[in-house]
PDB file of C-alpha atoms in Angstrom:
ATOM      1  CA  ASP A  14      84.567 100.754  85.775  1.00 42.00           C
ATOM      2  CA  VAL A  15      83.849  98.104  88.947  1.00 40.00           C
ATOM      3  CA  ALA A  16      85.887  95.562  87.600  1.00 42.00           C
ATOM      4  CA  MET A  17      88.480  97.822  87.037  1.00 40.00           C
ATOM      5  CA  ALA A  18      88.293  99.038  90.235  1.00 44.00           C
ATOM      6  CA  GLY A  19      88.467  95.806  91.110  1.00 48.00           C
ATOM      7  CA  THR A  20      91.680  94.779  89.597  1.00 50.00           C
ATOM      8  CA  GLY A  21      93.410  97.869  90.160  1.00 53.00           C
ATOM      9  CA  MET A  22      93.000  96.780  93.820  1.00 56.00           C
ATOM     10  CA  GLY A  23      93.915  93.256  93.511  1.00 69.00           C
ATOM     11  CA  ALA A  24      97.318  95.056  91.870  1.00 79.00           C
ATOM     12  CA  LEU A  25      98.497  95.353  95.542  1.00 78.00           C
ATOM     13  CA  THR A  26      98.575  91.292  96.053  1.00 78.00           C
ATOM     14  CA  THR A  27     100.815  91.348  93.118  1.00 83.00           C
ATOM     15  CA  VAL A  28     102.858  93.188  94.055  1.00 84.00           C
ATOM     16  CA  GLN A  29     102.977  91.382  97.701  1.00 82.00           C
ATOM     17  CA  SER A  30     103.518  88.521  95.630  1.00 85.00           C
ATOM     18  CA  ASP A  31     106.170  89.497  93.117  1.00 86.00           C
ATOM     19  CA  LEU A  32     108.323  90.930  96.468  1.00 84.00           C
ATOM     20  CA  GLN A  33     108.197  87.678  97.673  1.00 83.00           C
ATOM     21  CA  THR A  34     109.702  85.853  94.700  1.00 85.00           C
ATOM     22  CA  ALA A  35     112.734  88.281  94.406  1.00 86.00           C
ATOM     23  CA  ILE A  36     113.322  88.620  97.545  1.00 85.00           C
ATOM     24  CA  SER A  37     112.911  84.876  98.585  1.00 83.00           C
ATOM     25  CA  GLY A  38     115.597  84.441  95.708  1.00 85.00           C
ATOM     26  CA  TRP A  39     118.070  86.481  97.498  1.00 87.00           C
ATOM     27  CA  GLU A  40     118.093  83.761 100.608  1.00 86.00           C
ATOM     28  CA  SER A  41     120.337  81.476  99.749  1.00 87.00           C
ATOM     29  CA  PRO A  42     123.370  83.626  98.671  1.00 91.00           C
ATOM     30  CA  LEU A  43     122.812  85.480 101.253  1.00 91.00           C
ATOM     31  CA  GLN A  44     122.560  82.483 103.877  1.00 90.00           C
ATOM     32  CA  ALA A  45     126.502  81.473 102.311  1.00 91.00           C
ATOM     33  CA  ALA A  46     127.686  84.637 102.625  1.00 93.00           C
ATOM     34  CA  ALA A  47     126.636  84.761 106.400  1.00 92.00           C
ATOM     35  CA  LYS A  48     128.386  81.439 107.042  1.00 93.00           C
ATOM     36  CA  ASN A  49     131.672  82.698 105.600  1.00 93.00           C
ATOM     37  CA  LEU A  50     131.271  85.711 107.347  1.00 93.00           C
ATOM     38  CA  PHE A  51     130.305  83.511 110.317  1.00 93.00           C
ATOM     39  CA  PHE A  52     133.713  81.224 110.290  1.00 93.00           C
ATOM     40  CA  ALA A  53     135.707  84.045 109.605  1.00 93.00           C
ATOM     41  CA  PHE A  54     134.285  85.822 113.119  1.00 93.00           C
ATOM     42  CA  ALA A  55     134.916  81.949 114.864  1.00 92.00           C
ATOM     43  CA  VAL A  56     138.532  82.486 114.066  1.00 92.00           C
ATOM     44  CA  VAL A  57     139.275  85.645 115.135  1.00 92.00           C
ATOM     45  CA  GLU A  58     137.123  84.851 118.074  1.00 89.00           C
ATOM     46  CA  ILE A  59     138.929  81.362 118.919  1.00 89.00           C
ATOM     47  CA  ALA A  60     142.197  83.336 118.550  1.00 89.00           C
ATOM     48  CA  ILE A  61     141.580  85.750 121.111  1.00 87.00           C
ATOM     49  CA  LEU A  62     140.385  83.319 123.670  1.00 85.00           C
ATOM     50  CA  ALA A  63     143.632  81.416 123.104  1.00 82.00           C
ATOM     51  CA  MET A  64     145.999  84.844 123.400  1.00 84.00           C
ATOM     52  CA  ASN A  65     143.961  85.907 126.577  1.00 80.00           C
ATOM     53  CA  HIS A  66     144.974  82.248 127.910  1.00 77.00           C
ATOM     54  CA  GLY A  67     148.643  82.936 127.107  1.00 73.00           C
ATOM     55  CA  LEU A  68     148.663  86.338 128.999  1.00 72.00           C
ATOM     56  CA  ASN A  69     146.881  85.169 131.407  1.00 72.00           C
ATOM     57  CA  ARG A  70     149.011  81.801 131.662  1.00 64.00           C
ATOM     58  CA  LYS A  71     146.217  79.628 132.848  1.00 62.00           C
ATOM     59  CA  GLY A  72     146.764  76.109 132.498  1.00 58.00           C
ATOM     60  CA  HIS A  73     146.076  73.609 129.428  1.00 63.00           C
ATOM     61  CA  GLU A  74     142.420  72.226 131.614  1.00 62.00           C
ATOM     62  CA  ASP A  75     141.423  75.587 131.729  1.00 69.00           C
ATOM     63  CA  LEU A  76     141.983  76.343 127.731  1.00 71.00           C
ATOM     64  CA  PHE A  77     140.609  72.770 127.121  1.00 77.00           C
ATOM     65  CA  GLY A  78     137.104  74.287 129.313  1.00 75.00           C
ATOM     66  CA  SER A  79     137.043  77.084 127.498  1.00 80.00           C
ATOM     67  CA  LEU A  80     137.326  75.713 123.732  1.00 84.00           C
ATOM     68  CA  ILE A  81     134.620  73.359 124.599  1.00 88.00           C
ATOM     69  CA  LYS A  82     132.539  75.786 125.719  1.00 88.00           C
ATOM     70  CA  LYS A  83     133.284  78.078 122.668  1.00 87.00           C
ATOM     71  CA  VAL A  84     132.827  75.527 120.185  1.00 90.00           C
ATOM     72  CA  VAL A  85     128.986  74.646 122.304  1.00 91.00           C
ATOM     73  CA  THR A  86     128.539  78.525 121.733  1.00 90.00           C
ATOM     74  CA  LEU A  87     129.500  78.965 118.247  1.00 91.00           C
ATOM     75  CA  GLY A  88     127.977  75.439 117.583  1.00 92.00           C
ATOM     76  CA  PHE A  89     124.513  77.313 118.407  1.00 91.00           C
ATOM     77  CA  PHE A  90     124.856  80.134 116.855  1.00 91.00           C
ATOM     78  CA  LEU A  91     125.962  78.547 113.310  1.00 92.00           C
ATOM     79  CA  THR A  92     122.712  76.486 114.111  1.00 92.00           C
ATOM     80  CA  CYS A  93     120.291  79.722 114.367  1.00 90.00           C
ATOM     81  CA  ILE A  94     122.273  80.689 110.808  1.00 91.00           C
ATOM     82  CA  ASN A  95     121.342  77.032 109.100  1.00 91.00           C
ATOM     83  CA  GLU A  96     117.969  76.940 110.203  1.00 90.00           C
ATOM     84  CA  ALA A  97     117.244  80.911 110.133  1.00 87.00           C
ATOM     85  CA  SER A  98     114.779  80.140 106.595  1.00 86.00           C
ATOM     86  CA  VAL A  99     112.579  78.150 109.112  1.00 88.00           C
ATOM     87  CA  TRP A 100     112.654  79.414 112.360  1.00 87.00           C
ATOM     88  CA  ILE A 101     112.038  83.426 111.672  1.00 86.00           C
ATOM     89  CA  PRO A 102     109.260  82.947 109.695  1.00 86.00           C
ATOM     90  CA  ALA A 103     107.871  80.539 112.266  1.00 86.00           C
ATOM     91  CA  ILE A 104     108.116  83.197 114.722  1.00 84.00           C
ATOM     92  CA  ILE A 105     106.939  86.021 112.050  1.00 85.00           C
ATOM     93  CA  ASN A 106     103.903  83.974 110.759  1.00 81.00           C
ATOM     94  CA  GLY A 107     103.146  82.448 114.252  1.00 82.00           C
ATOM     95  CA  LEU A 108     102.418  85.738 115.230  1.00 78.00           C
ATOM     96  CA  GLU A 109     100.928  87.128 112.387  1.00 74.00           C
ATOM     97  CA  GLY A 110      98.453  84.002 112.730  1.00 72.00           C
ATOM     98  CA  GLY A 111      97.407  84.709 116.351  1.00 74.00           C
ATOM     99  CA  VAL A 112      94.495  86.110 115.291  1.00 72.00           C
ATOM    100  CA  THR A 113      92.914  83.483 114.109  1.00 75.00           C
ATOM    101  CA  ALA A 114      92.329  81.568 116.921  1.00 72.00           C
ATOM    102  CA  LEU A 115      89.763  84.521 117.634  1.00 70.00           C
ATOM    103  CA  GLY A 116      88.376  83.050 114.351  1.00 73.00           C
ATOM    104  CA  VAL A 117      89.837  85.924 111.966  1.00 73.00           C
ATOM    105  CA  THR A 118      90.978  85.463 108.994  1.00 77.00           C
ATOM    106  CA  VAL A 119      94.533  86.873 107.886  1.00 78.00           C
ATOM    107  CA  ALA A 120      93.789  89.899 106.094  1.00 82.00           C
ATOM    108  CA  THR A 121      95.478  91.082 102.540  1.00 85.00           C
ATOM    109  CA  PRO A 122      96.470  94.726 100.835  1.00 88.00           C
ATOM    110  CA  SER A 123      93.784  93.814  98.208  1.00 87.00           C
ATOM    111  CA  THR A 124      90.924  92.572 100.040  1.00 88.00           C
ATOM    112  CA  ILE A 125      91.171  95.843 102.936  1.00 89.00           C
ATOM    113  CA  ALA A 126      91.632  98.160  99.925  1.00 88.00           C
ATOM    114  CA  GLY A 127      88.483  96.563  98.065  1.00 88.00           C
ATOM    115  CA  PHE A 128      86.894  97.124 101.404  1.00 89.00           C
ATOM    116  CA  ALA A 129      87.851 100.849 101.419  1.00 89.00           C
ATOM    117  CA  GLU A 130      85.720 101.274  97.311  1.00 86.00           C
ATOM    118  CA  LYS A 131      82.611  99.564  99.185  1.00 88.00           C
ATOM    119  CA  ALA A 132      82.931 101.781 101.959  1.00 87.00           C
ATOM    120  CA  PHE A 133      83.046 104.720  99.821  1.00 87.00           C
ATOM    121  CA  LEU A 134      80.416 103.980  97.693  1.00 83.00           C
ATOM    122  CA  GLY A 135      78.148 103.115 100.761  1.00 82.00           C
ATOM    123  CA  ILE A 136      78.787 106.118 101.788  1.00 81.00           C
ATOM    124  CA  LEU A 137      78.219 108.432  98.666  1.00 78.00           C
ATOM    125  CA  LEU A 138      75.101 106.242  97.845  1.00 74.00           C
ATOM    126  CA  SER A 139      73.360 106.893 101.038  1.00 73.00           C
ATOM    127  CA  PRO A 140      71.158 109.894 100.770  1.00 66.00           C
ATOM    128  CA  ILE A 141      69.740 108.078  97.711  1.00 63.00           C
ATOM    129  CA  HIS A 142      69.260 104.885  99.419  1.00 60.00           C
ATOM    130  CA  ALA A 143      67.570 106.741 102.110  1.00 57.00           C
ATOM    131  CA  ALA A 144      65.543 108.671  99.436  1.00 56.00           C
ATOM    132  CA  ALA A 145      64.756 105.162  97.805  1.00 55.00           C
ATOM    133  CA  LYS A 146      63.542 103.848 101.269  1.00 55.00           C
ATOM    134  CA  ASN A 147      61.374 106.698 101.692  1.00 54.00           C
ATOM    135  CA  ALA A 148      59.312 106.288  98.697  1.00 49.00           C
ATOM    136  CA  SER A 149      59.345 102.556  99.268  1.00 54.00           C
ATOM    137  CA  SER A 150      57.745 103.013 102.689  1.00 55.00           C
ATOM    138  CA  ILE A 151      55.295 105.257 100.944  1.00 51.00           C
ATOM    139  CA  LEU A 152      53.610 102.814  99.134  1.00 51.00           C
ATOM    140  CA  SER A 153      54.038 100.196 101.670  1.00 58.00           C
ATOM    141  CA  ASP A 154      51.797 102.434 103.905  1.00 52.00           C
ATOM    142  CA  ILE A 155      49.894 103.436 101.532  1.00 53.00           C
ATOM    143  CA  VAL A 156      48.684  99.605 100.495  1.00 51.00           C
ATOM    144  CA  ASN A 157      47.924  98.851 104.235  1.00 59.00           C
ATOM    145  CA  MET A 158      45.945 102.270 105.049  1.00 56.00           C
ATOM    146  CA  ASP A 159      48.327 104.147 107.477  1.00 57.00           C
ATOM    147  CA  TRP A 160      47.844 107.574 106.107  1.00 53.00           C
ATOM    148  CA  GLY A 161      49.279 109.077 108.934  1.00 62.00           C
ATOM    149  CA  SER A 162      53.062 106.605 108.304  1.00 62.00           C
ATOM    150  CA  ALA A 163      52.774 107.637 104.240  1.00 54.00           C
ATOM    151  CA  PHE A 164      52.339 111.485 105.359  1.00 58.00           C
ATOM    152  CA  SER A 165      55.640 111.809 107.270  1.00 65.00           C
ATOM    153  CA  ALA A 166      57.451 109.081 105.259  1.00 56.00           C
ATOM    154  CA  ALA A 167      56.508 111.321 101.753  1.00 57.00           C
ATOM    155  CA  SER A 168      57.299 114.681 103.585  1.00 62.00           C
ATOM    156  CA  ASN A 169      60.793 113.134 104.086  1.00 60.00           C
ATOM    157  CA  PHE A 170      60.712 111.807 100.660  1.00 55.00           C
ATOM    158  CA  PHE A 171      60.444 115.380  99.449  1.00 56.00           C
ATOM    159  CA  ALA A 172      62.445 116.708 101.760  1.00 57.00           C
ATOM    160  CA  ALA A 173      65.174 114.510 100.811  1.00 54.00           C
ATOM    161  CA  SER A 174      64.741 115.146  97.451  1.00 56.00           C
ATOM    162  CA  ASN A 175      65.105 118.513  97.349  1.00 56.00           C
ATOM    163  CA  PRO A 176      67.778 119.639  94.886  1.00 60.00           C
ATOM    164  CA  THR A 177      70.026 121.806  96.938  1.00 66.00           C
ATOM    165  CA  ALA A 178      69.478 119.079 100.043  1.00 64.00           C
ATOM    166  CA  LEU A 179      70.225 116.061  98.294  1.00 64.00           C
ATOM    167  CA  LEU A 180      73.521 118.077  96.525  1.00 71.00           C
ATOM    168  CA  GLY A 181      74.189 119.124 100.050  1.00 73.00           C
ATOM    169  CA  GLU A 182      74.037 116.207 101.221  1.00 75.00           C
ATOM    170  CA  THR A 183      76.373 114.019  98.275  1.00 75.00           C
ATOM    171  CA  ILE A 184      79.071 116.834  98.734  1.00 83.00           C
ATOM    172  CA  LEU A 185      79.002 115.639 102.077  1.00 86.00           C
ATOM    173  CA  THR A 186      78.669 112.607 101.892  1.00 84.00           C
ATOM    174  CA  PHE A 187      80.923 112.349  99.121  1.00 86.00           C
ATOM    175  CA  VAL A 188      84.005 114.046 101.705  1.00 89.00           C
ATOM    176  CA  LEU A 189      82.860 111.705 104.306  1.00 89.00           C
ATOM    177  CA  GLY A 190      83.549 108.831 102.257  1.00 87.00           C
ATOM    178  CA  LEU A 191      86.480 109.961 100.553  1.00 90.00           C
ATOM    179  CA  LEU A 192      88.366 110.740 104.155  1.00 92.00           C
ATOM    180  CA  THR A 193      86.671 107.115 104.817  1.00 90.00           C
ATOM    181  CA  ALA A 194      88.246 105.191 102.099  1.00 91.00           C
ATOM    182  CA  ILE A 195      91.718 106.820 102.085  1.00 92.00           C
ATOM    183  CA  SER A 196      92.014 106.124 106.017  1.00 91.00           C
ATOM    184  CA  ILE A 197      91.317 102.134 104.931  1.00 92.00           C
ATOM    185  CA  LEU A 198      93.914 102.564 102.262  1.00 92.00           C
ATOM    186  CA  MET A 199      96.556 103.730 104.334  1.00 93.00           C
ATOM    187  CA  LEU A 200      95.770 100.540 106.391  1.00 92.00           C
ATOM    188  CA  ALA A 201      96.228  98.113 103.115  1.00 91.00           C
ATOM    189  CA  LEU A 202      99.525 100.312 101.894  1.00 91.00           C
ATOM    190  CA  GLU A 203     100.677  99.674 105.859  1.00 92.00           C
ATOM    191  CA  LEU A 204     100.106  95.887 106.062  1.00 91.00           C
ATOM    192  CA  LEU A 205     101.565  95.465 102.382  1.00 91.00           C
ATOM    193  CA  MET A 206     105.118  97.412 103.876  1.00 92.00           C
ATOM    194  CA  VAL A 207     105.095  95.342 107.652  1.00 92.00           C
ATOM    195  CA  THR A 208     104.655  92.311 105.355  1.00 90.00           C
ATOM    196  CA  LEU A 209     107.244  93.386 102.484  1.00 91.00           C
ATOM    197  CA  GLU A 210     109.464  94.270 105.730  1.00 90.00           C
ATOM    198  CA  SER A 211     108.904  91.027 107.030  1.00 89.00           C
ATOM    199  CA  TYR A 212     110.157  89.468 104.590  1.00 90.00           C
ATOM    200  CA  LEU A 213     113.496  91.780 104.532  1.00 89.00           C
ATOM    201  CA  VAL A 214     113.796  90.569 107.784  1.00 89.00           C
ATOM    202  CA  MET A 215     113.824  86.516 106.546  1.00 87.00           C
ATOM    203  CA  ALA A 216     116.283  87.165 103.937  1.00 87.00           C
ATOM    204  CA  PHE A 217     119.128  89.775 105.207  1.00 87.00           C
ATOM    205  CA  GLY A 218     118.838  89.162 108.892  1.00 86.00           C
ATOM    206  CA  VAL A 219     120.664  85.979 108.490  1.00 89.00           C
ATOM    207  CA  ILE A 220     124.009  88.665 108.048  1.00 91.00           C
ATOM    208  CA  VAL A 221     123.477  89.623 111.719  1.00 91.00           C
ATOM    209  CA  LEU A 222     123.436  85.849 112.668  1.00 91.00           C
ATOM    210  CA  ALA A 223     126.577  85.634 111.972  1.00 92.00           C
ATOM    211  CA  GLY A 224     127.522  88.580 114.399  1.00 91.00           C
ATOM    212  CA  GLY A 225     127.629  85.637 116.779  1.00 91.00           C
ATOM    213  CA  GLY A 226     130.834  84.007 115.607  1.00 90.00           C
ATOM    214  CA  LEU A 227     132.304  87.499 117.765  1.00 90.00           C
ATOM    215  CA  ARG A 228     131.693  87.948 121.466  1.00 88.00           C
ATOM    216  CA  TYR A 229     131.916  92.141 120.018  1.00 89.00           C
ATOM    217  CA  THR A 230     128.850  91.390 117.754  1.00 90.00           C
ATOM    218  CA  SER A 231     127.602  88.437 119.548  1.00 88.00           C
ATOM    219  CA  LYS A 232     124.656  90.844 120.892  1.00 87.00           C
ATOM    220  CA  TYR A 233     123.246  91.817 117.649  1.00 89.00           C
ATOM    221  CA  VAL A 234     121.753  88.129 117.548  1.00 89.00           C
ATOM    222  CA  SER A 235     119.339  89.243 120.133  1.00 88.00           C
ATOM    223  CA  SER A 236     118.090  92.073 118.720  1.00 89.00           C
ATOM    224  CA  TYR A 237     117.848  90.335 115.319  1.00 89.00           C
ATOM    225  CA  PHE A 238     115.381  87.909 117.103  1.00 89.00           C
ATOM    226  CA  ASP A 239     113.508  91.002 119.054  1.00 91.00           C
ATOM    227  CA  TYR A 240     113.486  92.467 115.737  1.00 90.00           C
ATOM    228  CA  ALA A 241     111.567  89.666 113.717  1.00 90.00           C
ATOM    229  CA  VAL A 242     109.124  89.509 117.267  1.00 90.00           C
ATOM    230  CA  ASN A 243     108.332  93.022 116.818  1.00 92.00           C
ATOM    231  CA  VAL A 244     107.302  92.433 112.982  1.00 91.00           C
ATOM    232  CA  GLY A 245     105.031  89.726 114.021  1.00 89.00           C
ATOM    233  CA  PHE A 246     103.554  91.627 116.717  1.00 90.00           C
ATOM    234  CA  ARG A 247     102.859  94.346 114.357  1.00 90.00           C
ATOM    235  CA  LEU A 248     101.346  92.220 111.292  1.00 89.00           C
ATOM    236  CA  LEU A 249      98.968  90.581 114.103  1.00 88.00           C
ATOM    237  CA  LEU A 250      97.389  94.570 115.196  1.00 88.00           C
ATOM    238  CA  ILE A 251      97.172  95.332 111.642  1.00 89.00           C
ATOM    239  CA  ASN A 252      94.840  92.141 111.094  1.00 87.00           C
ATOM    240  CA  ALA A 253      92.894  92.935 113.992  1.00 86.00           C
ATOM    241  CA  ILE A 254      91.919  96.107 113.032  1.00 89.00           C
ATOM    242  CA  ALA A 255      91.533  95.569 109.455  1.00 89.00           C
ATOM    243  CA  TYR A 256      88.744  93.251 110.811  1.00 87.00           C
ATOM    244  CA  LEU A 257      87.496  95.277 113.194  1.00 86.00           C
ATOM    245  CA  VAL A 258      86.920  98.158 110.391  1.00 86.00           C
ATOM    246  CA  MET A 259      85.525  95.421 107.791  1.00 86.00           C
ATOM    247  CA  ASN A 260      83.274  93.917 110.569  1.00 83.00           C
ATOM    248  CA  SER A 261      81.978  97.446 111.941  1.00 70.00           C
TER     249      SER A 261
END
């Protein structure tokens, strides 16, 4: 049963890996679509620039200077699209991996879920472990002829072995263990969902970068980078919380 439970917990990592493989296959088509959209926006942007120049009746020198600045700006945004598959993962993974500077291992959903199982069993079996510890203490005290301690340990043992008391403790520890396990499983699912979100940001975000080709949509480019930083920081916090939970 434990082996089957461990296999079930490992399914979270399998799901994560399958989703990553599926989403990574979308990156190239989306990048090509983003470039086409960017060039369409760039044509419109240059047309607007030329139209504004003609309406304002400025000299050719001004037009040449404006075109140079516009080409440099558009070149930067095009570079963002071409390097999105490198820069965005570097931002997200760099923040997530920041916990390694503290000696913390980056967690996976399966490792957190596996710890939830261990925490549940540890809390559930704590009354039995306590009774076994008292029994061992009785034998140790008798061998050492420490009759007072042996009597005290025997009293604790029989009190813990009382069927009514043991049933009450078992019910209580079951509820506490279940609540603890559910809380830890929620953390594992949160890590899985935010990791999935990071894959989607890496794949679909390149479409947002195409907005850099037009003045009216260029503001969304900075918002996209802010969002990537936000996702990376959330992964950092979840890994930090997971480390504290599993090592407390």
